[in-house]
PDB file of C-alpha atoms in Angstrom:
ATOM      1  CA  MET K   1       0.000   0.000   0.000  1.00 31.00           C
ATOM      2  CA  ALA K   2       1.152   3.530  -0.735  1.00 37.00           C
ATOM      3  CA  ASN K   3       1.967   6.099   1.904  1.00 39.00           C
ATOM      4  CA  GLN K   4      -1.016   7.947   3.271  1.00 47.00           C
ATOM      5  CA  LEU K   5      -1.167  11.703   3.517  1.00 59.00           C
ATOM      6  CA  PRO K   6       0.390  13.394   6.564  1.00 61.00           C
ATOM      7  CA  GLU K   7      -1.520  12.799   9.786  1.00 61.00           C
ATOM      8  CA  ALA K   8      -2.174  16.538  10.130  1.00 57.00           C
ATOM      9  CA  ILE K   9      -4.093  16.514   6.845  1.00 66.00           C
ATOM     10  CA  PHE K  10      -5.519  13.030   6.652  1.00 62.00           C
ATOM     11  CA  PRO K  11      -5.859  11.086   9.917  1.00 53.00           C
ATOM     12  CA  SER K  12      -5.683   7.343   9.513  1.00 52.00           C
ATOM     13  CA  SER K  13      -8.681   6.506  11.715  1.00 48.00           C
ATOM     14  CA  ASN K  14     -11.383   4.495   9.979  1.00 48.00           C
ATOM     15  CA  ASN K  15     -13.944   6.925  11.321  1.00 58.00           C
ATOM     16  CA  SER K  16     -12.260  10.043   9.959  1.00 77.00           C
ATOM     17  CA  MET K  17     -13.570  11.900   6.932  1.00 91.00           C
ATOM     18  CA  LEU K  18     -11.580  14.528   5.096  1.00 95.00           C
ATOM     19  CA  LEU K  19     -13.452  17.615   3.925  1.00 97.00           C
ATOM     20  CA  ILE K  20     -12.042  19.741   1.117  1.00 98.00           C
ATOM     21  CA  ALA K  21     -14.272  22.801   0.912  1.00 98.00           C
ATOM     22  CA  GLY K  22     -14.410  26.439  -0.052  1.00 98.00           C
ATOM     23  CA  PRO K  23     -15.576  28.678  -2.895  1.00 96.00           C
ATOM     24  CA  CYS K  24     -15.009  27.681  -6.498  1.00 93.00           C
ATOM     25  CA  ALA K  25     -12.792  30.670  -7.268  1.00 94.00           C
ATOM     26  CA  ILE K  26     -11.132  33.244  -5.053  1.00 96.00           C
ATOM     27  CA  GLU K  27     -13.429  36.266  -5.158  1.00 95.00           C
ATOM     28  CA  GLY K  28     -11.441  38.203  -2.566  1.00 96.00           C
ATOM     29  CA  LEU K  29      -9.751  37.873   0.799  1.00 97.00           C
ATOM     30  CA  ASP K  30     -12.754  38.877   2.907  1.00 97.00           C
ATOM     31  CA  LEU K  31     -15.039  36.222   1.398  1.00 97.00           C
ATOM     32  CA  CYS K  32     -12.392  33.523   1.761  1.00 98.00           C
ATOM     33  CA  LEU K  33     -11.851  34.439   5.403  1.00 98.00           C
ATOM     34  CA  GLN K  34     -15.606  34.399   6.041  1.00 98.00           C
ATOM     35  CA  ILE K  35     -16.034  30.962   4.500  1.00 98.00           C
ATOM     36  CA  ALA K  36     -12.905  29.535   6.115  1.00 98.00           C
ATOM     37  CA  GLU K  37     -13.967  30.724   9.557  1.00 98.00           C
ATOM     38  CA  PHE K  38     -17.354  29.021   9.166  1.00 98.00           C
ATOM     39  CA  LEU K  39     -15.792  25.803   7.858  1.00 98.00           C
ATOM     40  CA  LYS K  40     -13.202  25.698  10.619  1.00 98.00           C
ATOM     41  CA  LYS K  41     -15.856  26.123  13.303  1.00 98.00           C
ATOM     42  CA  GLU K  42     -18.167  23.459  11.913  1.00 98.00           C
ATOM     43  CA  THR K  43     -15.458  20.884  11.208  1.00 97.00           C
ATOM     44  CA  GLU K  44     -13.844  21.325  14.628  1.00 96.00           C
ATOM     45  CA  LYS K  45     -17.224  20.612  16.252  1.00 96.00           C
ATOM     46  CA  ARG K  46     -17.303  17.289  14.435  1.00 95.00           C
ATOM     47  CA  GLN K  47     -13.562  16.506  14.524  1.00 94.00           C
ATOM     48  CA  ILE K  48     -13.420  16.497  10.731  1.00 95.00           C
ATOM     49  CA  PRO K  49     -10.038  17.312   9.168  1.00 95.00           C
ATOM     50  CA  LEU K  50     -10.444  20.310   6.847  1.00 96.00           C
ATOM     51  CA  VAL K  51      -8.579  21.491   3.772  1.00 97.00           C
ATOM     52  CA  PHE K  52      -9.600  24.910   2.473  1.00 98.00           C
ATOM     53  CA  LYS K  53      -9.894  25.115  -1.305  1.00 97.00           C
ATOM     54  CA  ALA K  54     -10.280  27.945  -3.763  1.00 97.00           C
ATOM     55  CA  SER K  55      -8.899  28.384  -7.269  1.00 95.00           C
ATOM     56  CA  PHE K  56      -6.621  31.304  -8.053  1.00 93.00           C
ATOM     57  CA  ASP K  57      -7.291  30.824 -11.764  1.00 86.00           C
ATOM     58  CA  LYS K  58     -10.140  28.970 -13.464  1.00 76.00           C
ATOM     59  CA  ALA K  59      -8.429  28.388 -16.778  1.00 72.00           C
ATOM     60  CA  ASN K  60     -11.147  26.220 -18.355  1.00 72.00           C
ATOM     61  CA  ARG K  61     -14.152  28.528 -18.174  1.00 60.00           C
ATOM     62  CA  SER K  62     -16.865  28.257 -20.842  1.00 60.00           C
ATOM     63  CA  SER K  63     -16.454  31.836 -22.077  1.00 64.00           C
ATOM     64  CA  ILE K  64     -13.438  34.072 -22.527  1.00 73.00           C
ATOM     65  CA  THR K  65     -15.328  36.748 -20.584  1.00 62.00           C
ATOM     66  CA  SER K  66     -16.011  34.507 -17.551  1.00 72.00           C
ATOM     67  CA  PHE K  67     -14.510  35.384 -14.162  1.00 74.00           C
ATOM     68  CA  ARG K  68     -11.310  33.415 -13.645  1.00 79.00           C
ATOM     69  CA  GLY K  69     -10.017  34.597 -10.274  1.00 80.00           C
ATOM     70  CA  PRO K  70      -7.264  36.972  -9.165  1.00 85.00           C
ATOM     71  CA  GLY K  71      -4.377  35.110 -10.770  1.00 92.00           C
ATOM     72  CA  MET K  72      -1.589  33.098  -9.204  1.00 94.00           C
ATOM     73  CA  ASP K  73       0.390  35.755  -7.329  1.00 95.00           C
ATOM     74  CA  GLU K  74      -2.562  37.419  -5.605  1.00 95.00           C
ATOM     75  CA  GLY K  75      -4.420  34.144  -5.237  1.00 96.00           C
ATOM     76  CA  LEU K  76      -1.547  32.431  -3.465  1.00 97.00           C
ATOM     77  CA  ARG K  77      -1.165  35.441  -1.176  1.00 97.00           C
ATOM     78  CA  ILE K  78      -4.823  35.138  -0.189  1.00 97.00           C
ATOM     79  CA  LEU K  79      -4.590  31.377   0.341  1.00 97.00           C
ATOM     80  CA  GLU K  80      -1.481  31.819   2.475  1.00 97.00           C
ATOM     81  CA  THR K  81      -3.318  34.399   4.595  1.00 98.00           C
ATOM     82  CA  VAL K  82      -6.300  32.090   5.058  1.00 98.00           C
ATOM     83  CA  GLY K  83      -4.121  29.113   5.908  1.00 97.00           C
ATOM     84  CA  LYS K  84      -2.201  31.017   8.566  1.00 97.00           C
ATOM     85  CA  ALA K  85      -5.270  32.738  10.011  1.00 97.00           C
ATOM     86  CA  PHE K  86      -7.103  29.480  10.699  1.00 97.00           C
ATOM     87  CA  GLU K  87      -4.195  27.013  10.803  1.00 96.00           C
ATOM     88  CA  VAL K  88      -5.776  24.992   8.033  1.00 96.00           C
ATOM     89  CA  PRO K  89      -4.134  23.292   5.012  1.00 96.00           C
ATOM     90  CA  VAL K  90      -4.905  24.899   1.646  1.00 97.00           C
ATOM     91  CA  ILE K  91      -5.284  23.445  -1.836  1.00 97.00           C
ATOM     92  CA  SER K  92      -5.626  24.954  -5.304  1.00 97.00           C
ATOM     93  CA  ASP K  93      -5.285  23.943  -8.959  1.00 96.00           C
ATOM     94  CA  ILE K  94      -2.312  24.407 -11.206  1.00 97.00           C
ATOM     95  CA  HIS K  95      -2.669  24.373 -14.971  1.00 96.00           C
ATOM     96  CA  LEU K  96       0.899  24.694 -16.228  1.00 96.00           C
ATOM     97  CA  PRO K  97       4.095  22.859 -15.197  1.00 98.00           C
ATOM     98  CA  GLU K  98       5.858  26.167 -14.544  1.00 97.00           C
ATOM     99  CA  GLN K  99       3.288  27.013 -11.849  1.00 97.00           C
ATOM    100  CA  ALA K 100       4.181  24.016  -9.681  1.00 98.00           C
ATOM    101  CA  ASP K 101       7.187  25.331  -7.762  1.00 97.00           C
ATOM    102  CA  ALA K 102       5.636  28.684  -6.880  1.00 96.00           C
ATOM    103  CA  ALA K 103       2.385  27.008  -5.856  1.00 97.00           C
ATOM    104  CA  ALA K 104       4.263  24.517  -3.674  1.00 97.00           C
ATOM    105  CA  GLU K 105       5.696  27.367  -1.598  1.00 97.00           C
ATOM    106  CA  VAL K 106       2.167  28.092  -0.312  1.00 97.00           C
ATOM    107  CA  LEU K 107      -0.108  25.121  -0.968  1.00 97.00           C
ATOM    108  CA  ASP K 108      -0.238  22.093   1.295  1.00 96.00           C
ATOM    109  CA  ILE K 109      -1.758  20.017  -1.511  1.00 97.00           C
ATOM    110  CA  ILE K 110      -1.443  20.641  -5.249  1.00 97.00           C
ATOM    111  CA  GLN K 111      -4.515  19.817  -7.301  1.00 98.00           C
ATOM    112  CA  ILE K 112      -4.606  18.710 -10.930  1.00 98.00           C
ATOM    113  CA  PRO K 113      -7.870  19.605 -12.742  1.00 96.00           C
ATOM    114  CA  ALA K 114      -9.897  16.843 -14.347  1.00 95.00           C
ATOM    115  CA  PHE K 115      -9.399  18.085 -17.894  1.00 94.00           C
ATOM    116  CA  LEU K 116      -5.608  17.995 -17.360  1.00 97.00           C
ATOM    117  CA  CYS K 117      -5.264  14.691 -15.497  1.00 97.00           C
ATOM    118  CA  ARG K 118      -3.403  13.028 -18.396  1.00 97.00           C
ATOM    119  CA  GLN K 119      -0.919  15.879 -18.934  1.00 97.00           C
ATOM    120  CA  THR K 120       2.360  14.138 -18.213  1.00 98.00           C
ATOM    121  CA  ASP K 121       4.496  17.266 -17.796  1.00 98.00           C
ATOM    122  CA  LEU K 122       1.985  18.798 -15.385  1.00 98.00           C
ATOM    123  CA  LEU K 123       1.784  15.647 -13.276  1.00 98.00           C
ATOM    124  CA  ALA K 124       5.559  15.305 -13.200  1.00 98.00           C
ATOM    125  CA  ALA K 125       6.052  18.924 -12.169  1.00 98.00           C
ATOM    126  CA  ALA K 126       3.552  18.577  -9.342  1.00 98.00           C
ATOM    127  CA  ALA K 127       5.148  15.334  -8.172  1.00 98.00           C
ATOM    128  CA  ARG K 128       8.650  16.821  -8.133  1.00 97.00           C
ATOM    129  CA  THR K 129       7.597  19.467  -5.596  1.00 97.00           C
ATOM    130  CA  GLY K 130       7.299  16.765  -2.944  1.00 96.00           C
ATOM    131  CA  LYS K 131       3.868  18.034  -1.955  1.00 96.00           C
ATOM    132  CA  PRO K 132       0.779  15.798  -1.781  1.00 96.00           C
ATOM    133  CA  VAL K 133      -1.046  15.780  -5.108  1.00 97.00           C
ATOM    134  CA  ASN K 134      -4.800  15.471  -5.600  1.00 97.00           C
ATOM    135  CA  VAL K 135      -5.802  14.471  -9.128  1.00 98.00           C
ATOM    136  CA  LYS K 136      -9.350  14.788 -10.308  1.00 97.00           C
ATOM    137  CA  LYS K 137     -10.391  11.932 -12.585  1.00 97.00           C
ATOM    138  CA  GLY K 138     -11.165  13.202 -16.057  1.00 95.00           C
ATOM    139  CA  GLN K 139     -14.801  13.194 -17.097  1.00 94.00           C
ATOM    140  CA  PHE K 140     -13.614  11.241 -20.144  1.00 94.00           C
ATOM    141  CA  LEU K 141     -11.828   8.430 -18.254  1.00 96.00           C
ATOM    142  CA  ALA K 142     -12.900   5.100 -16.850  1.00 96.00           C
ATOM    143  CA  PRO K 143     -11.800   4.701 -13.228  1.00 97.00           C
ATOM    144  CA  TRP K 144      -9.269   1.981 -14.081  1.00 97.00           C
ATOM    145  CA  ASP K 145      -7.603   4.379 -16.535  1.00 97.00           C
ATOM    146  CA  MET K 146      -6.411   6.389 -13.524  1.00 98.00           C
ATOM    147  CA  LYS K 147      -3.807   3.682 -12.905  1.00 97.00           C
ATOM    148  CA  ASN K 148      -1.708   5.314 -15.625  1.00 97.00           C
ATOM    149  CA  VAL K 149      -2.052   8.671 -13.893  1.00 98.00           C
ATOM    150  CA  VAL K 150      -0.907   7.151 -10.605  1.00 98.00           C
ATOM    151  CA  THR K 151       2.063   5.529 -12.351  1.00 98.00           C
ATOM    152  CA  LYS K 152       3.126   8.848 -13.865  1.00 98.00           C
ATOM    153  CA  LEU K 153       3.018  10.500 -10.448  1.00 98.00           C
ATOM    154  CA  LYS K 154       4.886   7.692  -8.679  1.00 97.00           C
ATOM    155  CA  GLU K 155       7.601   7.499 -11.328  1.00 97.00           C
ATOM    156  CA  SER K 156       8.010  11.285 -11.027  1.00 98.00           C
ATOM    157  CA  GLY K 157       8.590  11.027  -7.283  1.00 96.00           C
ATOM    158  CA  ALA K 158       5.156  11.432  -5.711  1.00 96.00           C
ATOM    159  CA  SER K 159       4.208   9.216  -2.784  1.00 92.00           C
ATOM    160  CA  GLN K 160       1.336  11.196  -1.265  1.00 94.00           C
ATOM    161  CA  ILE K 161      -1.517  11.010  -3.736  1.00 96.00           C
ATOM    162  CA  MET K 162      -5.282  11.476  -3.615  1.00 96.00           C
ATOM    163  CA  LEU K 163      -7.707  10.607  -6.410  1.00 97.00           C
ATOM    164  CA  THR K 164     -10.977  12.477  -6.821  1.00 98.00           C
ATOM    165  CA  GLU K 165     -14.075  11.158  -8.575  1.00 97.00           C
ATOM    166  CA  ARG K 166     -16.219  13.865 -10.142  1.00 95.00           C
ATOM    167  CA  GLY K 167     -18.542  12.144 -12.590  1.00 94.00           C
ATOM    168  CA  ALA K 168     -18.308  11.092 -16.206  1.00 93.00           C
ATOM    169  CA  SER K 169     -19.577  12.774 -19.362  1.00 91.00           C
ATOM    170  CA  PHE K 170     -22.985  11.467 -20.362  1.00 89.00           C
ATOM    171  CA  GLY K 171     -24.465  12.927 -23.512  1.00 83.00           C
ATOM    172  CA  TYR K 172     -24.588  16.691 -23.907  1.00 85.00           C
ATOM    173  CA  ASN K 173     -24.136  19.038 -20.905  1.00 83.00           C
ATOM    174  CA  ASN K 174     -24.555  16.263 -18.377  1.00 88.00           C
ATOM    175  CA  LEU K 175     -22.531  14.104 -15.998  1.00 90.00           C
ATOM    176  CA  VAL K 176     -23.331  10.872 -14.224  1.00 93.00           C
ATOM    177  CA  VAL K 177     -21.591   9.146 -11.324  1.00 95.00           C
ATOM    178  CA  ASP K 178     -20.823   5.442 -11.327  1.00 96.00           C
ATOM    179  CA  PHE K 179     -20.175   4.691  -7.663  1.00 97.00           C
ATOM    180  CA  ARG K 180     -18.301   1.524  -8.585  1.00 97.00           C
ATOM    181  CA  SER K 181     -15.453   3.895  -9.371  1.00 97.00           C
ATOM    182  CA  ILE K 182     -14.821   4.564  -5.660  1.00 97.00           C
ATOM    183  CA  PRO K 183     -13.774   1.004  -4.726  1.00 97.00           C
ATOM    184  CA  ILE K 184     -11.971   0.678  -8.059  1.00 97.00           C
ATOM    185  CA  LEU K 185      -9.916   3.799  -7.371  1.00 97.00           C
ATOM    186  CA  LYS K 186      -9.292   2.737  -3.767  1.00 96.00           C
ATOM    187  CA  ASN K 187      -7.667  -0.444  -5.084  1.00 96.00           C
ATOM    188  CA  PHE K 188      -4.712   1.697  -6.190  1.00 96.00           C
ATOM    189  CA  GLY K 189      -3.886   2.201  -2.514  1.00 94.00           C
ATOM    190  CA  TYR K 190      -4.550   5.922  -2.115  1.00 95.00           C
ATOM    191  CA  PRO K 191      -7.307   7.975  -0.484  1.00 94.00           C
ATOM    192  CA  VAL K 192     -10.321   8.583  -2.719  1.00 96.00           C
ATOM    193  CA  ILE K 193     -12.263  11.835  -2.531  1.00 97.00           C
ATOM    194  CA  PHE K 194     -15.682  12.458  -4.042  1.00 97.00           C
ATOM    195  CA  ASP K 195     -16.424  15.842  -5.605  1.00 96.00           C
ATOM    196  CA  ALA K 196     -20.093  16.234  -4.773  1.00 95.00           C
ATOM    197  CA  THR K 197     -20.649  19.636  -6.335  1.00 94.00           C
ATOM    198  CA  HIS K 198     -18.822  19.320  -9.659  1.00 92.00           C
ATOM    199  CA  SER K 199     -20.602  15.994 -10.149  1.00 91.00           C
ATOM    200  CA  VAL K 200     -23.913  17.886 -10.419  1.00 92.00           C
ATOM    201  CA  GLN K 201     -22.504  20.469 -12.786  1.00 86.00           C
ATOM    202  CA  LEU K 202     -24.049  20.787 -16.247  1.00 82.00           C
ATOM    203  CA  PRO K 203     -20.944  21.751 -18.260  1.00 72.00           C
ATOM    204  CA  GLY K 204     -21.733  24.579 -20.650  1.00 65.00           C
ATOM    205  CA  GLY K 205     -25.387  24.047 -19.794  1.00 54.00           C
ATOM    206  CA  ALA K 206     -26.188  27.763 -19.773  1.00 54.00           C
ATOM    207  CA  GLY K 207     -24.530  28.627 -23.059  1.00 51.00           C
ATOM    208  CA  THR K 208     -21.685  30.939 -22.057  1.00 49.00           C
ATOM    209  CA  HIS K 209     -21.313  29.316 -18.640  1.00 52.00           C
ATOM    210  CA  SER K 210     -21.997  26.048 -16.870  1.00 62.00           C
ATOM    211  CA  SER K 211     -25.200  25.350 -15.015  1.00 71.00           C
ATOM    212  CA  GLY K 212     -25.822  22.858 -12.236  1.00 76.00           C
ATOM    213  CA  GLN K 213     -28.260  21.044  -9.975  1.00 88.00           C
ATOM    214  CA  ARG K 214     -27.056  21.710  -6.443  1.00 87.00           C
ATOM    215  CA  GLU K 215     -30.153  20.037  -4.978  1.00 91.00           C
ATOM    216  CA  PHE K 216     -28.681  16.651  -5.886  1.00 92.00           C
ATOM    217  CA  ALA K 217     -25.215  17.235  -4.391  1.00 94.00           C
ATOM    218  CA  PRO K 218     -26.197  16.029  -0.872  1.00 96.00           C
ATOM    219  CA  VAL K 219     -27.696  12.852  -2.359  1.00 96.00           C
ATOM    220  CA  LEU K 220     -24.480  12.066  -4.201  1.00 96.00           C
ATOM    221  CA  ALA K 221     -22.334  13.001  -1.193  1.00 97.00           C
ATOM    222  CA  ARG K 222     -24.207  10.568   1.062  1.00 98.00           C
ATOM    223  CA  SER K 223     -24.017   7.867  -1.591  1.00 97.00           C
ATOM    224  CA  ALA K 224     -20.278   8.352  -2.038  1.00 97.00           C
ATOM    225  CA  MET K 225     -19.644   8.115   1.680  1.00 97.00           C
ATOM    226  CA  ALA K 226     -21.659   4.896   1.800  1.00 97.00           C
ATOM    227  CA  ALA K 227     -19.610   3.583  -1.130  1.00 97.00           C
ATOM    228  CA  GLY K 228     -16.429   4.043   0.883  1.00 95.00           C
ATOM    229  CA  ALA K 229     -15.063   7.460  -0.089  1.00 96.00           C
ATOM    230  CA  ASP K 230     -12.377   8.730   2.264  1.00 94.00           C
ATOM    231  CA  GLY K 231     -13.467  12.333   1.959  1.00 95.00           C
ATOM    232  CA  LEU K 232     -15.669  14.871   0.227  1.00 97.00           C
ATOM    233  CA  PHE K 233     -14.883  17.837  -1.977  1.00 97.00           C
ATOM    234  CA  ILE K 234     -17.670  20.417  -1.699  1.00 97.00           C
ATOM    235  CA  GLU K 235     -17.792  23.944  -3.045  1.00 96.00           C
ATOM    236  CA  VAL K 236     -19.732  26.312  -0.815  1.00 97.00           C
ATOM    237  CA  HIS K 237     -20.720  29.967  -0.881  1.00 97.00           C
ATOM    238  CA  PRO K 238     -22.832  32.147   1.432  1.00 96.00           C
ATOM    239  CA  GLU K 239     -24.836  33.302  -1.606  1.00 95.00           C
ATOM    240  CA  PRO K 240     -24.360  30.818  -4.451  1.00 93.00           C
ATOM    241  CA  GLU K 241     -26.763  32.749  -6.656  1.00 92.00           C
ATOM    242  CA  LYS K 242     -24.280  35.635  -6.606  1.00 92.00           C
ATOM    243  CA  ALA K 243     -21.109  33.553  -6.872  1.00 89.00           C
ATOM    244  CA  LEU K 244     -18.792  34.559  -9.695  1.00 91.00           C
ATOM    245  CA  CYS K 245     -18.010  30.938 -10.590  1.00 84.00           C
ATOM    246  CA  ASP K 246     -19.993  27.667 -10.423  1.00 82.00           C
ATOM    247  CA  GLY K 247     -22.724  29.101  -8.225  1.00 86.00           C
ATOM    248  CA  ALA K 248     -25.361  26.813  -9.734  1.00 87.00           C
ATOM    249  CA  ASN K 249     -23.661  23.709  -8.371  1.00 89.00           C
ATOM    250  CA  SER K 250     -22.256  25.192  -5.140  1.00 93.00           C
ATOM    251  CA  LEU K 251     -24.003  24.511  -1.837  1.00 95.00           C
ATOM    252  CA  HIS K 252     -25.332  27.225   0.429  1.00 96.00           C
ATOM    253  CA  LEU K 253     -22.855  27.559   3.265  1.00 96.00           C
ATOM    254  CA  SER K 254     -25.699  27.376   5.789  1.00 96.00           C
ATOM    255  CA  SER K 255     -26.752  23.940   4.504  1.00 97.00           C
ATOM    256  CA  LEU K 256     -23.371  22.343   5.149  1.00 97.00           C
ATOM    257  CA  PRO K 257     -23.642  21.551   8.902  1.00 98.00           C
ATOM    258  CA  GLY K 258     -26.671  19.294   8.470  1.00 98.00           C
ATOM    259  CA  LEU K 259     -24.997  17.468   5.604  1.00 98.00           C
ATOM    260  CA  LEU K 260     -21.813  16.989   7.623  1.00 98.00           C
ATOM    261  CA  ASP K 261     -23.834  15.373  10.414  1.00 97.00           C
ATOM    262  CA  GLN K 262     -25.300  12.913   7.938  1.00 97.00           C
ATOM    263  CA  LEU K 263     -21.917  12.135   6.396  1.00 97.00           C
ATOM    264  CA  CYS K 264     -20.325  11.572   9.799  1.00 95.00           C
ATOM    265  CA  ALA K 265     -23.138   9.208  10.747  1.00 95.00           C
ATOM    266  CA  ILE K 266     -22.625   7.168   7.580  1.00 95.00           C
ATOM    267  CA  LYS K 267     -18.864   7.091   8.099  1.00 92.00           C
ATOM    268  CA  ALA K 268     -19.327   5.941  11.683  1.00 91.00           C
ATOM    269  CA  ILE K 269     -21.581   3.067  10.607  1.00 91.00           C
ATOM    270  CA  LEU K 270     -18.993   1.949   8.077  1.00 88.00           C
ATOM    271  CA  GLY K 271     -16.304   2.114  10.733  1.00 81.00           C
ATOM    272  CA  GLU K 272     -18.358   0.038  13.155  1.00 68.00           C
ATOM    273  CA  SER K 273     -18.952  -2.620  10.502  1.00 64.00           C
ATOM    274  CA  SER K 274     -15.268  -2.894   9.518  1.00 58.00           C
ATOM    275  CA  PRO K 275     -13.570  -6.162  10.507  1.00 53.00           C
TER     276      PRO K 275
END
């Protein structure tokens, strides 16, 4: 079995559940601090390890006029501020190999976007930083195809790897989730995260931007936890309707505590039934 993530980020207890959460894109320091404070409070109540996420650049937006974020320099500054303020690990995406080293100076985990999960140079650059790497499974890949992604990372020096399921393309502007992928991905020996909010995205579903069905995200999150996921990736916003990126599939921040209670209960049952 491969090395697990550091204890501070990913406890090894069977009853633990990692939460990666935050806004889709960095809209500003104040909003990130507001969301991080809420997340920290709610996860500490439930002894859930938290990683704060927000993208400094959304490079794969539907339209050239779509909001992308503040860029790498300002975005990393904001993430560093949030991480220090709440003593919480931070994660964000990189899109180019040359971004890896600068990102690694701030990020606790480097994330590879789903559309770029097969980009060998990007994976190798992330691996060479020595930081944990979270790779989102491409919407165009079968779960067993991620073995090649894992091999690229391992042969480039990575030992701390997470794999994230986020649905598969199904016809036009739609995704579906095959929950068999969670045990299949877990067979590679690394933690498996389920992206509950991007899995209900309708890519390009609103013409110049993506749409989504946030009402189904809790259903998928509960199902993924029951299927054995080690953690959840959930984008949240205090006012999703006003979010500058992926608001249609982001959860209302106020709805998260109830969902966390349900997820913890499911995780506890699984832990109790383990041999």
